[in-house]
CSV table of C-alpha atoms and ligand atoms in Angstrom, one decimal:
chain,number,residue,atom,x,y,z
A,521,UNK,CA,-84.3,117.6,-89.4
A,522,UNK,CA,-82.4,114.4,-89.6
A,523,UNK,CA,-82.9,112.9,-93.2
A,524,UNK,CA,-84.2,108.9,-92.2
A,525,UNK,CA,-81.8,106.8,-94.8
A,526,UNK,CA,-84.3,104.4,-95.5
A,527,UNK,CA,-87.6,105.8,-94.6
A,528,UNK,CA,-90.5,103.6,-96.1
A,529,UNK,CA,-94.4,105.2,-95.9
A,530,UNK,CA,-97.6,103.5,-96.5
A,531,UNK,CA,-100.4,105.8,-97.7
A,532,UNK,CA,-103.7,104.4,-97.5
A,533,UNK,CA,-106.8,106.4,-99.4
A,534,UNK,CA,-110.5,106.8,-97.8
A,535,UNK,CA,-112.4,107.9,-100.9
A,536,UNK,CA,-115.4,109.3,-99.3
A,537,UNK,CA,-116.8,112.2,-97.7
A,538,UNK,CA,-120.2,113.5,-96.5
A,539,UNK,CA,-120.4,116.2,-99.0
A,540,UNK,CA,-118.4,117.4,-101.9
A,541,UNK,CA,-116.7,120.8,-100.8
A,542,UNK,CA,-116.8,123.3,-104.2
A,543,UNK,CA,-113.2,123.9,-104.3
A,544,UNK,CA,-111.7,120.5,-104.0
A,545,UNK,CA,-110.3,118.1,-106.5
A,546,UNK,CA,-109.1,115.4,-104.7
A,547,UNK,CA,-110.4,111.7,-105.3
A,548,UNK,CA,-113.6,111.7,-102.9
A,549,UNK,CA,-116.9,110.7,-103.6
A,550,UNK,CA,-120.4,111.1,-101.7
A,551,UNK,CA,-122.1,108.1,-101.4
A,552,UNK,CA,-126.1,107.8,-99.9
A,553,UNK,CA,-126.2,104.3,-99.0
A,554,UNK,CA,-123.8,103.2,-96.1
A,555,UNK,CA,-120.6,101.9,-97.2
A,556,UNK,CA,-119.7,98.3,-96.4
A,557,UNK,CA,-116.4,98.7,-94.6
A,558,UNK,CA,-115.4,95.4,-93.9
A,559,UNK,CA,-115.2,94.6,-97.3
A,560,UNK,CA,-112.8,97.8,-97.9
A,561,UNK,CA,-111.2,96.6,-95.0
A,562,UNK,CA,-110.7,93.3,-96.6
A,563,UNK,CA,-109.7,94.6,-100.0
A,564,UNK,CA,-106.5,97.1,-98.2
A,565,UNK,CA,-105.3,93.8,-96.3
A,566,UNK,CA,-105.2,92.2,-99.8
A,567,UNK,CA,-103.5,95.3,-101.4
A,568,UNK,CA,-101.0,95.3,-98.6
A,569,UNK,CA,-100.4,91.9,-98.9
A,570,UNK,CA,-99.4,92.1,-102.7
A,571,UNK,CA,-97.7,95.3,-102.3
A,572,UNK,CA,-95.5,93.6,-99.5
A,573,UNK,CA,-94.9,90.7,-101.7
A,574,UNK,CA,-93.5,92.9,-104.2
A,575,UNK,CA,-91.4,95.0,-101.8
A,576,UNK,CA,-90.6,92.8,-98.9
A,577,UNK,CA,-88.9,93.0,-95.6
A,578,UNK,CA,-89.1,97.0,-95.4
A,579,UNK,CA,-89.7,98.8,-92.0
A,580,UNK,CA,-92.7,100.9,-91.9
A,581,UNK,CA,-91.3,104.4,-90.3
A,582,UNK,CA,-95.0,106.6,-91.4
A,583,UNK,CA,-98.5,105.5,-92.3
A,584,UNK,CA,-100.9,108.0,-93.4
A,585,UNK,CA,-104.9,108.0,-93.7
A,586,UNK,CA,-105.7,110.3,-96.6
A,587,UNK,CA,-108.7,111.2,-98.2
A,588,UNK,CA,-111.4,112.1,-98.8
A,589,UNK,CA,-112.4,111.8,-95.2
A,590,UNK,CA,-111.1,109.0,-93.2
A,591,UNK,CA,-112.6,110.4,-90.3
A,592,UNK,CA,-115.7,108.7,-91.5
A,593,UNK,CA,-113.9,105.3,-91.2
A,594,UNK,CA,-114.9,102.9,-88.0
A,595,UNK,CA,-112.0,102.9,-85.8
A,596,UNK,CA,-112.4,98.9,-85.8
A,597,UNK,CA,-111.8,99.8,-89.9
A,598,UNK,CA,-108.3,101.6,-89.1
A,599,UNK,CA,-107.5,99.0,-86.8
A,600,UNK,CA,-107.9,96.3,-89.2
A,601,UNK,CA,-105.6,98.0,-91.7
A,602,UNK,CA,-102.9,98.8,-89.2
A,603,UNK,CA,-103.1,95.0,-88.4
A,604,UNK,CA,-102.7,94.0,-92.0
A,605,UNK,CA,-99.5,96.5,-92.1
A,606,UNK,CA,-98.0,95.0,-89.4
A,607,UNK,CA,-98.7,91.4,-90.8
A,608,UNK,CA,-96.6,91.9,-93.8
A,609,UNK,CA,-94.0,94.2,-92.7
A,610,UNK,CA,-92.2,95.5,-89.6
A,611,UNK,CA,-93.4,98.9,-88.4
A,612,UNK,CA,-91.0,100.8,-86.3
A,613,UNK,CA,-91.7,101.2,-83.0
A,614,UNK,CA,-91.7,104.6,-83.4
A,615,UNK,CA,-93.8,105.1,-86.4
A,616,UNK,CA,-95.8,108.1,-87.2
A,617,UNK,CA,-99.4,107.1,-87.6
A,618,UNK,CA,-101.5,110.0,-89.0
A,619,UNK,CA,-105.1,110.3,-90.1
A,620,UNK,CA,-106.7,113.1,-91.6
A,621,UNK,CA,-109.9,114.0,-90.0
A,622,UNK,CA,-112.6,116.7,-90.5
A,623,UNK,CA,-113.4,118.7,-87.7
A,624,UNK,CA,-117.1,118.0,-87.1
A,625,UNK,CA,-118.3,117.1,-83.2
A,626,UNK,CA,-119.5,113.8,-84.8
A,627,UNK,CA,-116.0,112.9,-86.0
A,628,UNK,CA,-114.4,114.2,-82.9
A,629,UNK,CA,-116.3,111.5,-80.8
A,630,UNK,CA,-114.2,108.9,-82.7
A,631,UNK,CA,-110.5,110.5,-81.8
A,632,UNK,CA,-110.3,108.5,-79.0
A,633,UNK,CA,-111.1,105.4,-80.9
A,634,UNK,CA,-108.5,106.0,-83.7
A,635,UNK,CA,-105.9,106.6,-80.4
A,636,UNK,CA,-106.5,103.1,-79.3
A,637,UNK,CA,-106.4,101.7,-82.7
A,638,UNK,CA,-102.8,103.2,-82.9
A,639,UNK,CA,-103.3,106.4,-84.5
A,640,UNK,CA,-100.7,109.1,-83.0
A,641,UNK,CA,-101.4,112.1,-84.9
A,642,UNK,CA,-104.2,114.0,-86.5
A,643,UNK,CA,-104.5,116.4,-89.0
A,644,UNK,CA,-107.7,118.3,-89.2
A,645,UNK,CA,-109.1,120.4,-92.4
A,646,UNK,CA,-110.4,123.2,-90.2
A,647,UNK,CA,-109.7,125.7,-93.4
A,648,UNK,CA,-110.9,129.2,-91.8
A,649,UNK,CA,-111.8,130.4,-88.3
A,650,UNK,CA,-114.3,132.7,-90.1
A,651,UNK,CA,-118.2,131.1,-90.2
A,652,UNK,CA,-119.0,133.2,-93.5
A,653,UNK,CA,-115.7,131.8,-95.1
A,654,UNK,CA,-116.7,128.5,-94.0
A,655,UNK,CA,-119.9,128.4,-95.7
A,656,UNK,CA,-118.3,129.7,-98.8
A,657,UNK,CA,-116.3,126.9,-98.6
A,658,UNK,CA,-119.0,124.9,-98.5
A,659,UNK,CA,-117.9,123.4,-95.4
A,660,UNK,CA,-120.1,121.6,-92.8
A,661,UNK,CA,-118.6,122.9,-89.5
A,662,UNK,CA,-118.6,126.4,-88.4
A,663,UNK,CA,-115.2,127.6,-86.6
A,664,UNK,CA,-116.6,127.0,-83.1
A,665,UNK,CA,-117.1,123.2,-84.1
A,666,UNK,CA,-113.5,123.1,-85.6
A,667,UNK,CA,-112.1,124.7,-82.5
A,668,UNK,CA,-113.6,122.3,-80.3
A,669,UNK,CA,-112.4,119.3,-82.5
A,670,UNK,CA,-108.7,120.6,-82.3
A,671,UNK,CA,-109.6,120.9,-78.2
A,672,UNK,CA,-110.6,117.1,-78.5
A,673,UNK,CA,-107.4,116.6,-80.8
A,674,UNK,CA,-105.0,118.1,-78.3
A,675,UNK,CA,-106.1,115.8,-75.7
A,676,UNK,CA,-106.3,112.5,-77.4
A,677,UNK,CA,-103.2,112.5,-79.6
A,678,UNK,CA,-99.5,113.3,-78.9
A,679,UNK,CA,-99.4,115.4,-81.9
A,680,UNK,CA,-101.8,116.9,-83.9
A,681,UNK,CA,-101.8,119.6,-87.3
A,682,UNK,CA,-104.8,121.4,-88.8
A,683,UNK,CA,-105.1,123.1,-92.4
A,684,UNK,CA,-106.1,126.4,-93.0
A,685,UNK,CA,-106.9,127.8,-96.8
A,686,UNK,CA,-105.9,131.5,-97.3
A,687,UNK,CA,-106.1,133.8,-100.3
A,688,UNK,CA,-109.9,133.3,-100.3
A,689,UNK,CA,-112.3,135.4,-101.8
A,690,UNK,CA,-111.9,139.1,-100.6
A,691,UNK,CA,-109.5,138.2,-97.9
A,692,UNK,CA,-107.1,141.1,-97.2
A,693,UNK,CA,-103.5,140.8,-95.7
A,694,UNK,CA,-104.4,142.3,-92.3
A,695,UNK,CA,-107.5,140.4,-91.7
A,696,UNK,CA,-105.8,137.1,-92.6
A,697,UNK,CA,-102.7,138.1,-90.4
A,698,UNK,CA,-105.5,138.4,-87.2
A,699,UNK,CA,-107.3,135.2,-88.1
A,700,UNK,CA,-103.7,133.1,-88.4
A,701,UNK,CA,-102.6,134.7,-85.3
A,702,UNK,CA,-105.7,133.0,-83.8
A,703,UNK,CA,-105.3,129.9,-85.3
A,704,UNK,CA,-101.7,129.9,-83.7
A,705,UNK,CA,-103.0,130.4,-80.7
A,706,UNK,CA,-104.6,127.1,-81.0
A,707,UNK,CA,-102.1,125.3,-82.8
A,708,UNK,CA,-99.4,122.5,-81.3
A,709,UNK,CA,-96.3,121.9,-83.3
A,710,UNK,CA,-97.7,121.7,-86.9
A,711,UNK,CA,-99.9,123.8,-89.6
A,712,UNK,CA,-100.8,123.5,-93.1
A,713,UNK,CA,-101.4,126.8,-94.8
A,714,UNK,CA,-102.4,126.2,-98.4
A,715,UNK,CA,-103.2,129.1,-100.9
A,716,UNK,CA,-106.5,128.6,-102.4
A,717,UNK,CA,-106.3,127.2,-106.1
A,718,UNK,CA,-109.2,127.1,-108.3
A,719,UNK,CA,-108.7,123.6,-109.9
A,720,UNK,CA,-110.4,122.9,-113.1
A,721,UNK,CA,-113.4,121.1,-113.4
A,722,UNK,CA,-114.7,122.1,-109.7
A,723,UNK,CA,-117.6,124.4,-109.2
A,724,UNK,CA,-115.3,127.0,-107.9
A,725,UNK,CA,-113.5,127.3,-111.7
A,726,UNK,CA,-117.2,127.7,-112.9
A,727,UNK,CA,-117.8,130.3,-110.6
A,728,UNK,CA,-114.3,131.9,-111.4
A,729,UNK,CA,-115.0,131.9,-114.8
A,730,UNK,CA,-118.0,133.5,-114.8
A,731,UNK,CA,-116.7,136.3,-112.7
A,732,UNK,CA,-118.7,135.2,-109.4
A,733,UNK,CA,-115.6,134.2,-107.7
A,734,UNK,CA,-113.1,136.7,-107.1
A,735,UNK,CA,-109.8,135.6,-105.6
A,736,UNK,CA,-107.1,138.0,-104.6
A,737,UNK,CA,-104.8,139.4,-107.5
A,738,UNK,CA,-101.5,138.1,-107.6
A,739,UNK,CA,-100.2,141.1,-105.2
A,740,UNK,CA,-102.6,140.6,-102.6
A,741,UNK,CA,-101.9,136.9,-103.2
A,742,UNK,CA,-97.9,137.5,-102.5
A,743,UNK,CA,-98.5,140.0,-99.7
A,744,UNK,CA,-100.8,136.8,-98.2
A,745,UNK,CA,-98.2,134.4,-98.5
A,746,UNK,CA,-95.6,137.3,-97.0
A,747,UNK,CA,-97.6,137.7,-93.9
A,748,UNK,CA,-98.2,133.9,-93.6
A,749,UNK,CA,-94.2,133.6,-93.4
A,750,UNK,CA,-93.8,136.5,-90.9
A,751,UNK,CA,-96.2,135.5,-88.4
A,752,UNK,CA,-95.5,131.6,-88.6
A,753,UNK,CA,-91.9,132.4,-88.0
A,754,UNK,CA,-92.1,135.1,-85.1
A,755,UNK,CA,-94.3,132.2,-83.5
A,756,UNK,CA,-91.8,129.7,-83.8
A,757,UNK,CA,-93.3,127.6,-86.5
A,758,UNK,CA,-91.3,128.4,-89.8
A,759,UNK,CA,-92.1,126.7,-93.0
A,760,UNK,CA,-89.8,123.9,-93.6
A,761,UNK,CA,-91.9,123.5,-97.0
A,762,UNK,CA,-93.8,125.7,-99.1
A,763,UNK,CA,-97.3,125.4,-97.4
A,764,UNK,CA,-96.2,123.7,-94.1
A,765,UNK,CA,-95.2,125.0,-91.0
A,766,UNK,CA,-93.7,123.4,-87.6
A,767,UNK,CA,-91.4,123.8,-84.5
A,768,UNK,CA,-88.1,122.2,-85.9
A,769,UNK,CA,-88.5,118.4,-85.3
A,770,UNK,CA,-92.3,118.5,-85.4
A,771,UNK,CA,-92.2,118.4,-89.0
A,772,UNK,CA,-94.4,115.3,-90.8
A,773,UNK,CA,-92.4,112.7,-91.4
A,774,UNK,CA,-94.7,111.3,-93.7
A,775,UNK,CA,-95.0,114.2,-96.0
A,776,UNK,CA,-91.0,114.3,-96.0
A,777,UNK,CA,-91.1,110.7,-97.4
A,778,UNK,CA,-92.5,112.4,-100.6
A,779,UNK,CA,-90.8,115.4,-100.6
A,780,UNK,CA,-87.5,113.5,-100.0
A,781,UNK,CA,-88.3,111.2,-102.2
A,782,UNK,CA,-88.1,108.1,-100.2
A,783,UNK,CA,-89.9,104.9,-100.9
A,784,UNK,CA,-94.0,104.9,-100.2
A,785,UNK,CA,-96.7,102.3,-101.0
A,786,UNK,CA,-99.9,103.8,-102.1
A,787,UNK,CA,-103.0,101.5,-101.0
A,788,UNK,CA,-106.6,102.4,-101.8
A,789,UNK,CA,-108.6,103.7,-104.7
A,790,UNK,CA,-106.9,106.2,-106.6
A,791,UNK,CA,-103.7,106.4,-104.4
A,792,UNK,CA,-100.2,106.8,-105.7
A,793,UNK,CA,-97.0,104.9,-104.8
A,794,UNK,CA,-93.0,104.8,-105.4
A,795,UNK,CA,-91.3,101.7,-105.0
A,796,UNK,CA,-87.7,100.7,-105.6
A,797,UNK,CA,-87.8,97.2,-106.9
A,798,UNK,CA,-83.7,96.1,-106.4
A,799,UNK,CA,-81.2,98.3,-105.6
A,800,UNK,CA,-81.2,101.6,-107.6
A,801,UNK,CA,-77.3,102.0,-107.3
A,802,UNK,CA,-77.0,98.2,-109.1
A,803,UNK,CA,-79.8,97.3,-111.3
A,804,UNK,CA,-83.3,98.2,-109.5
A,805,UNK,CA,-85.9,100.5,-110.5
A,806,UNK,CA,-88.1,102.9,-109.3
A,807,UNK,CA,-91.8,102.2,-109.8
A,808,UNK,CA,-94.5,104.9,-110.2
A,809,UNK,CA,-97.8,103.1,-109.0
A,810,UNK,CA,-101.3,104.6,-109.4
A,811,UNK,CA,-104.4,102.8,-108.6
A,812,UNK,CA,-107.9,102.7,-110.0
A,813,UNK,CA,-110.1,105.9,-108.9
A,814,UNK,CA,-113.3,104.9,-108.8
A,815,UNK,CA,-114.0,103.4,-105.4
A,816,UNK,CA,-116.3,100.3,-106.4
A,817,UNK,CA,-114.1,99.7,-109.6
A,818,UNK,CA,-111.1,99.7,-107.4
A,819,UNK,CA,-112.7,97.0,-104.8
A,820,UNK,CA,-113.4,94.6,-107.8
A,821,UNK,CA,-110.2,94.6,-109.1
A,822,UNK,CA,-108.7,94.1,-105.8
A,823,UNK,CA,-110.8,91.2,-105.3
A,824,UNK,CA,-110.2,89.7,-108.6
A,825,UNK,CA,-106.4,90.4,-108.9
A,826,UNK,CA,-105.3,91.3,-105.6
A,827,UNK,CA,-104.3,94.7,-106.3
A,828,UNK,CA,-105.9,98.0,-107.8
A,829,UNK,CA,-103.3,98.8,-110.1
A,830,UNK,CA,-103.8,100.7,-113.6
A,831,UNK,CA,-100.6,102.4,-113.6
A,832,UNK,CA,-97.2,100.5,-112.9
A,833,UNK,CA,-94.2,102.7,-114.7
A,834,UNK,CA,-90.3,102.4,-114.4
A,835,UNK,CA,-89.0,105.7,-114.0
A,836,UNK,CA,-86.3,107.0,-116.3
A,837,UNK,CA,-83.3,108.3,-115.0
A,838,UNK,CA,-84.2,111.9,-116.0
A,839,UNK,CA,-87.8,111.4,-114.8
A,840,UNK,CA,-86.2,110.5,-111.1
A,841,UNK,CA,-84.1,113.5,-111.3
A,842,UNK,CA,-87.1,116.1,-112.1
A,843,UNK,CA,-89.2,114.6,-109.5
A,844,UNK,CA,-86.3,114.9,-107.0
A,845,UNK,CA,-85.9,118.9,-107.7
A,846,UNK,CA,-89.9,119.1,-108.0
A,847,UNK,CA,-90.0,117.6,-104.5
A,848,UNK,CA,-86.9,118.6,-102.9
A,849,UNK,CA,-87.0,122.3,-103.5
A,850,UNK,CA,-90.6,122.6,-102.2
A,851,UNK,CA,-88.5,122.1,-98.9
A,852,UNK,CA,-86.4,124.7,-96.6
A,853,UNK,CA,-83.7,122.4,-96.2
A,854,UNK,CA,-83.2,122.2,-100.0
A,855,UNK,CA,-81.6,119.3,-101.8
A,856,UNK,CA,-78.2,117.5,-102.0
A,857,UNK,CA,-76.7,118.4,-105.6
A,858,UNK,CA,-74.7,115.1,-105.1
A,859,UNK,CA,-78.0,113.2,-104.9
A,860,UNK,CA,-78.9,115.0,-108.0
A,861,UNK,CA,-75.9,113.8,-109.9
A,862,UNK,CA,-76.0,110.4,-109.2
A,863,UNK,CA,-79.6,110.1,-110.0
A,864,UNK,CA,-79.2,112.0,-113.2
A,865,UNK,CA,-75.7,110.7,-114.3
A,866,UNK,CA,-74.6,114.5,-114.7
A,867,UNK,CA,-74.5,117.4,-112.3
A,868,UNK,CA,-76.8,120.4,-112.2
A,869,UNK,CA,-76.2,123.2,-114.3
A,870,UNK,CA,-73.8,125.5,-112.7
A,871,UNK,CA,-74.2,128.7,-115.0
A,872,UNK,CA,-78.2,128.3,-114.6
A,873,UNK,CA,-77.6,127.9,-110.8
A,874,UNK,CA,-75.3,131.2,-110.8
A,875,UNK,CA,-78.2,133.1,-112.8
A,876,UNK,CA,-80.7,132.1,-110.0
A,877,UNK,CA,-78.4,132.9,-107.4
A,878,UNK,CA,-77.8,136.1,-108.8
A,879,UNK,CA,-81.8,137.0,-109.0
A,880,UNK,CA,-81.4,136.0,-105.4
A,881,UNK,CA,-84.3,133.2,-105.9
A,882,UNK,CA,-81.9,130.2,-104.7
A,883,UNK,CA,-78.9,129.9,-102.3
A,884,UNK,CA,-76.4,127.2,-101.2
A,885,UNK,CA,-76.0,126.3,-97.5
A,886,UNK,CA,-72.8,126.0,-96.0
A,887,UNK,CA,-73.2,122.3,-96.1
A,888,UNK,CA,-73.2,122.5,-99.9
A,889,UNK,CA,-77.2,121.8,-100.3
A,890,UNK,CA,-79.2,124.0,-102.7
A,891,UNK,CA,-82.3,125.5,-101.6
A,892,UNK,CA,-84.9,128.0,-103.0
A,893,UNK,CA,-84.4,131.5,-100.9
A,894,UNK,CA,-87.7,133.5,-99.3
A,895,UNK,CA,-88.0,135.4,-102.5
A,896,UNK,CA,-87.6,132.3,-104.4
A,897,UNK,CA,-90.7,130.3,-102.9
A,898,UNK,CA,-93.4,132.3,-104.4
A,899,UNK,CA,-91.9,131.5,-108.0
A,900,UNK,CA,-90.9,127.8,-106.9
A,901,UNK,CA,-92.6,126.5,-110.3
A,902,UNK,CA,-90.3,128.8,-112.3
A,903,UNK,CA,-87.3,128.1,-110.4
A,904,UNK,CA,-87.6,124.2,-110.5
A,905,UNK,CA,-88.5,124.4,-114.2
A,906,UNK,CA,-85.5,126.4,-115.2
A,907,UNK,CA,-83.1,123.8,-113.5
A,908,UNK,CA,-84.4,121.1,-114.7
A,909,UNK,CA,-84.5,122.1,-118.6
B,1412,SAM,C1,-107.6,115.7,-98.9
B,1412,SAM,S1,-107.7,117.3,-98.4
B,1412,SAM,C2,-109.1,117.1,-97.2
B,1412,SAM,C3,-108.8,116.8,-96.0
B,1412,SAM,C4,-110.4,116.6,-95.3
B,1412,SAM,N1,-111.2,115.7,-95.9
B,1412,SAM,C5,-110.9,117.9,-95.1
B,1412,SAM,O1,-111.2,118.7,-96.1
B,1412,SAM,O2,-110.7,118.3,-94.1
B,1412,SAM,C6,-106.4,118.0,-97.5
B,1412,SAM,C7,-106.4,119.7,-97.6
B,1412,SAM,O3,-105.9,120.4,-98.8
B,1412,SAM,C8,-106.4,121.5,-98.7
B,1412,SAM,N2,-107.2,121.8,-100.2
B,1412,SAM,C9,-108.2,120.9,-100.8
B,1412,SAM,N3,-108.2,121.5,-101.9
B,1412,SAM,C10,-107.9,122.8,-102.0
B,1412,SAM,C11,-107.7,123.8,-102.9
B,1412,SAM,N4,-108.8,123.8,-104.1
B,1412,SAM,N5,-106.9,124.9,-102.5
B,1412,SAM,C12,-106.2,125.0,-101.5
B,1412,SAM,N6,-106.3,124.2,-100.6
B,1412,SAM,C13,-106.7,122.7,-100.9
B,1412,SAM,C14,-107.2,121.7,-97.6
B,1412,SAM,O4,-106.9,122.5,-96.5
B,1412,SAM,C15,-107.5,120.0,-97.0
B,1412,SAM,O5,-107.6,120.0,-95.9
B,1413,SF4,S1,-111.8,119.2,-99.1
B,1413,SF4,FE1,-112.0,117.2,-97.9
B,1413,SF4,S2,-114.2,117.2,-97.1
B,1413,SF4,FE2,-114.3,118.5,-98.8
B,1413,SF4,S3,-114.6,117.3,-100.6
B,1413,SF4,FE3,-112.3,117.0,-100.5
B,1413,SF4,S4,-111.7,115.7,-99.3
B,1413,SF4,FE4,-113.7,115.7,-99.0
C-alpha cells in the first residue's frame, strides 16, 4: 500500500432507506412520500461549491456515496453530484468513485446507469448468506437476491466489495467459517466483515436489554474473529484494517483517507469532514466539520447559507495526535511514530510501547512503523487508550 501524500476524499451522504434495519444507527431515514432528488442534487452542488471555496485547489483522489442507501438515487442525481465536484475541484483521472448499494434486484437494475455516470466501484450490503439471519437482521433481500446483485456488480464495475455482519445471534464459529468460505467464492478483491455491535437506542438494544437478543459471548466472539482472519488470509484477502480485507493493492482508497488522516470533505446531511485550512506545518489548522443530520433541515440550511454546517472546530494538537492513533492503529500497516511526534510536539511514550510490546500487543516493523499485532486487534481500543493517555 503506497501512501498518497496529498489524498483528498469527498464523502456524499444519502440519508434515506426503504426501511430501517433494527441494528443500524447510521443517519438514515424512511420517507413515504417521493424524495425531491432534483432539490437534493442542487443542495449537494451548493454545499460542494461552498466547501471548495474554503478548500480550493485540491485534486480529488476518491469520492464515496454512503448512506443510508445511495442506490436509491437515480443515476442522473449521481451524475449531477459528480459534475458539481468536477466543476469545483480537479478530479484525478484514476479517482476511485464508490457507491454503497443495497443488494435488491430493483437496485441492481440501476448499476449500469451508475457506471455510465462515472461510478467505478460498488460496495454491497449483503450482511449474511443465510435467509433466516437476513430476516432477523430485518433485511429486505434474500441471500439469492444478494448473490444475484453481486453478479450484476461484478459485470458492471471494475471493482466491487460486499459487507457481511458476523457475531450474529446464535452464530457458531464453524457455521460462520463455512458461510465466509461461500462468501469468498463470490468475492472479488475486497470484503468488509463487521462484528455485530448493539448500538444504543436501536431496536436491537431494547431486545438485548430484555434478554430477547442473545449475541455471542466474548469467547465465542473472539473465536469468530480468529476464524475470520484465518479463512480470509488463506484465501488471499488478509485484513488491512480491523474489519476490512483485500488483496494487496485493492484496499478501499477512500477509507484509507480517513485512517491515514488525510483530508476529506463531508457533504450532505450528517456528514463529517476534516479540512486543512492553510499549511498545518506553518500556521494552518485542521477543521473537524459536521453538518445538520435531519435531511429536510439540512436542505433548508444549505438553501439559506450555502452549507449545512452545524460544527466547524479547529482540532488542537493533542486532538489531532489522538485521532491519528485511533485511526492509524486500525490499519495493519500501523503508524509512523515520527508523524505522531510532529503532530503532538513530543514522541510516543517509549515505556508504554515497551510494556505493550512485552504483552505481544504491538510490534515495530523493520521500517520503524508501530503497529498492533494480531493478538492486539481484539483489544484495540485498550491499546489506543493506553498509548494516547
Ligand atoms: C452505512 S451501512 C449500510 C449500507 C447499506 N445501506 C446497507 O445496509 O447495505 C454500512 C455497513 O455497516 C454495517 N453495519 C451497520 N450497522 C452495524 C452494526 N450495528 N453492527 C455491525 N455492522 C453494522 C453493515 O454491514 C453495513 O453494510
Ligand atoms: S443498515 Fe443500511 S439499509 Fe439498513 S437502515 Fe442502515 S443504512 Fe439503511
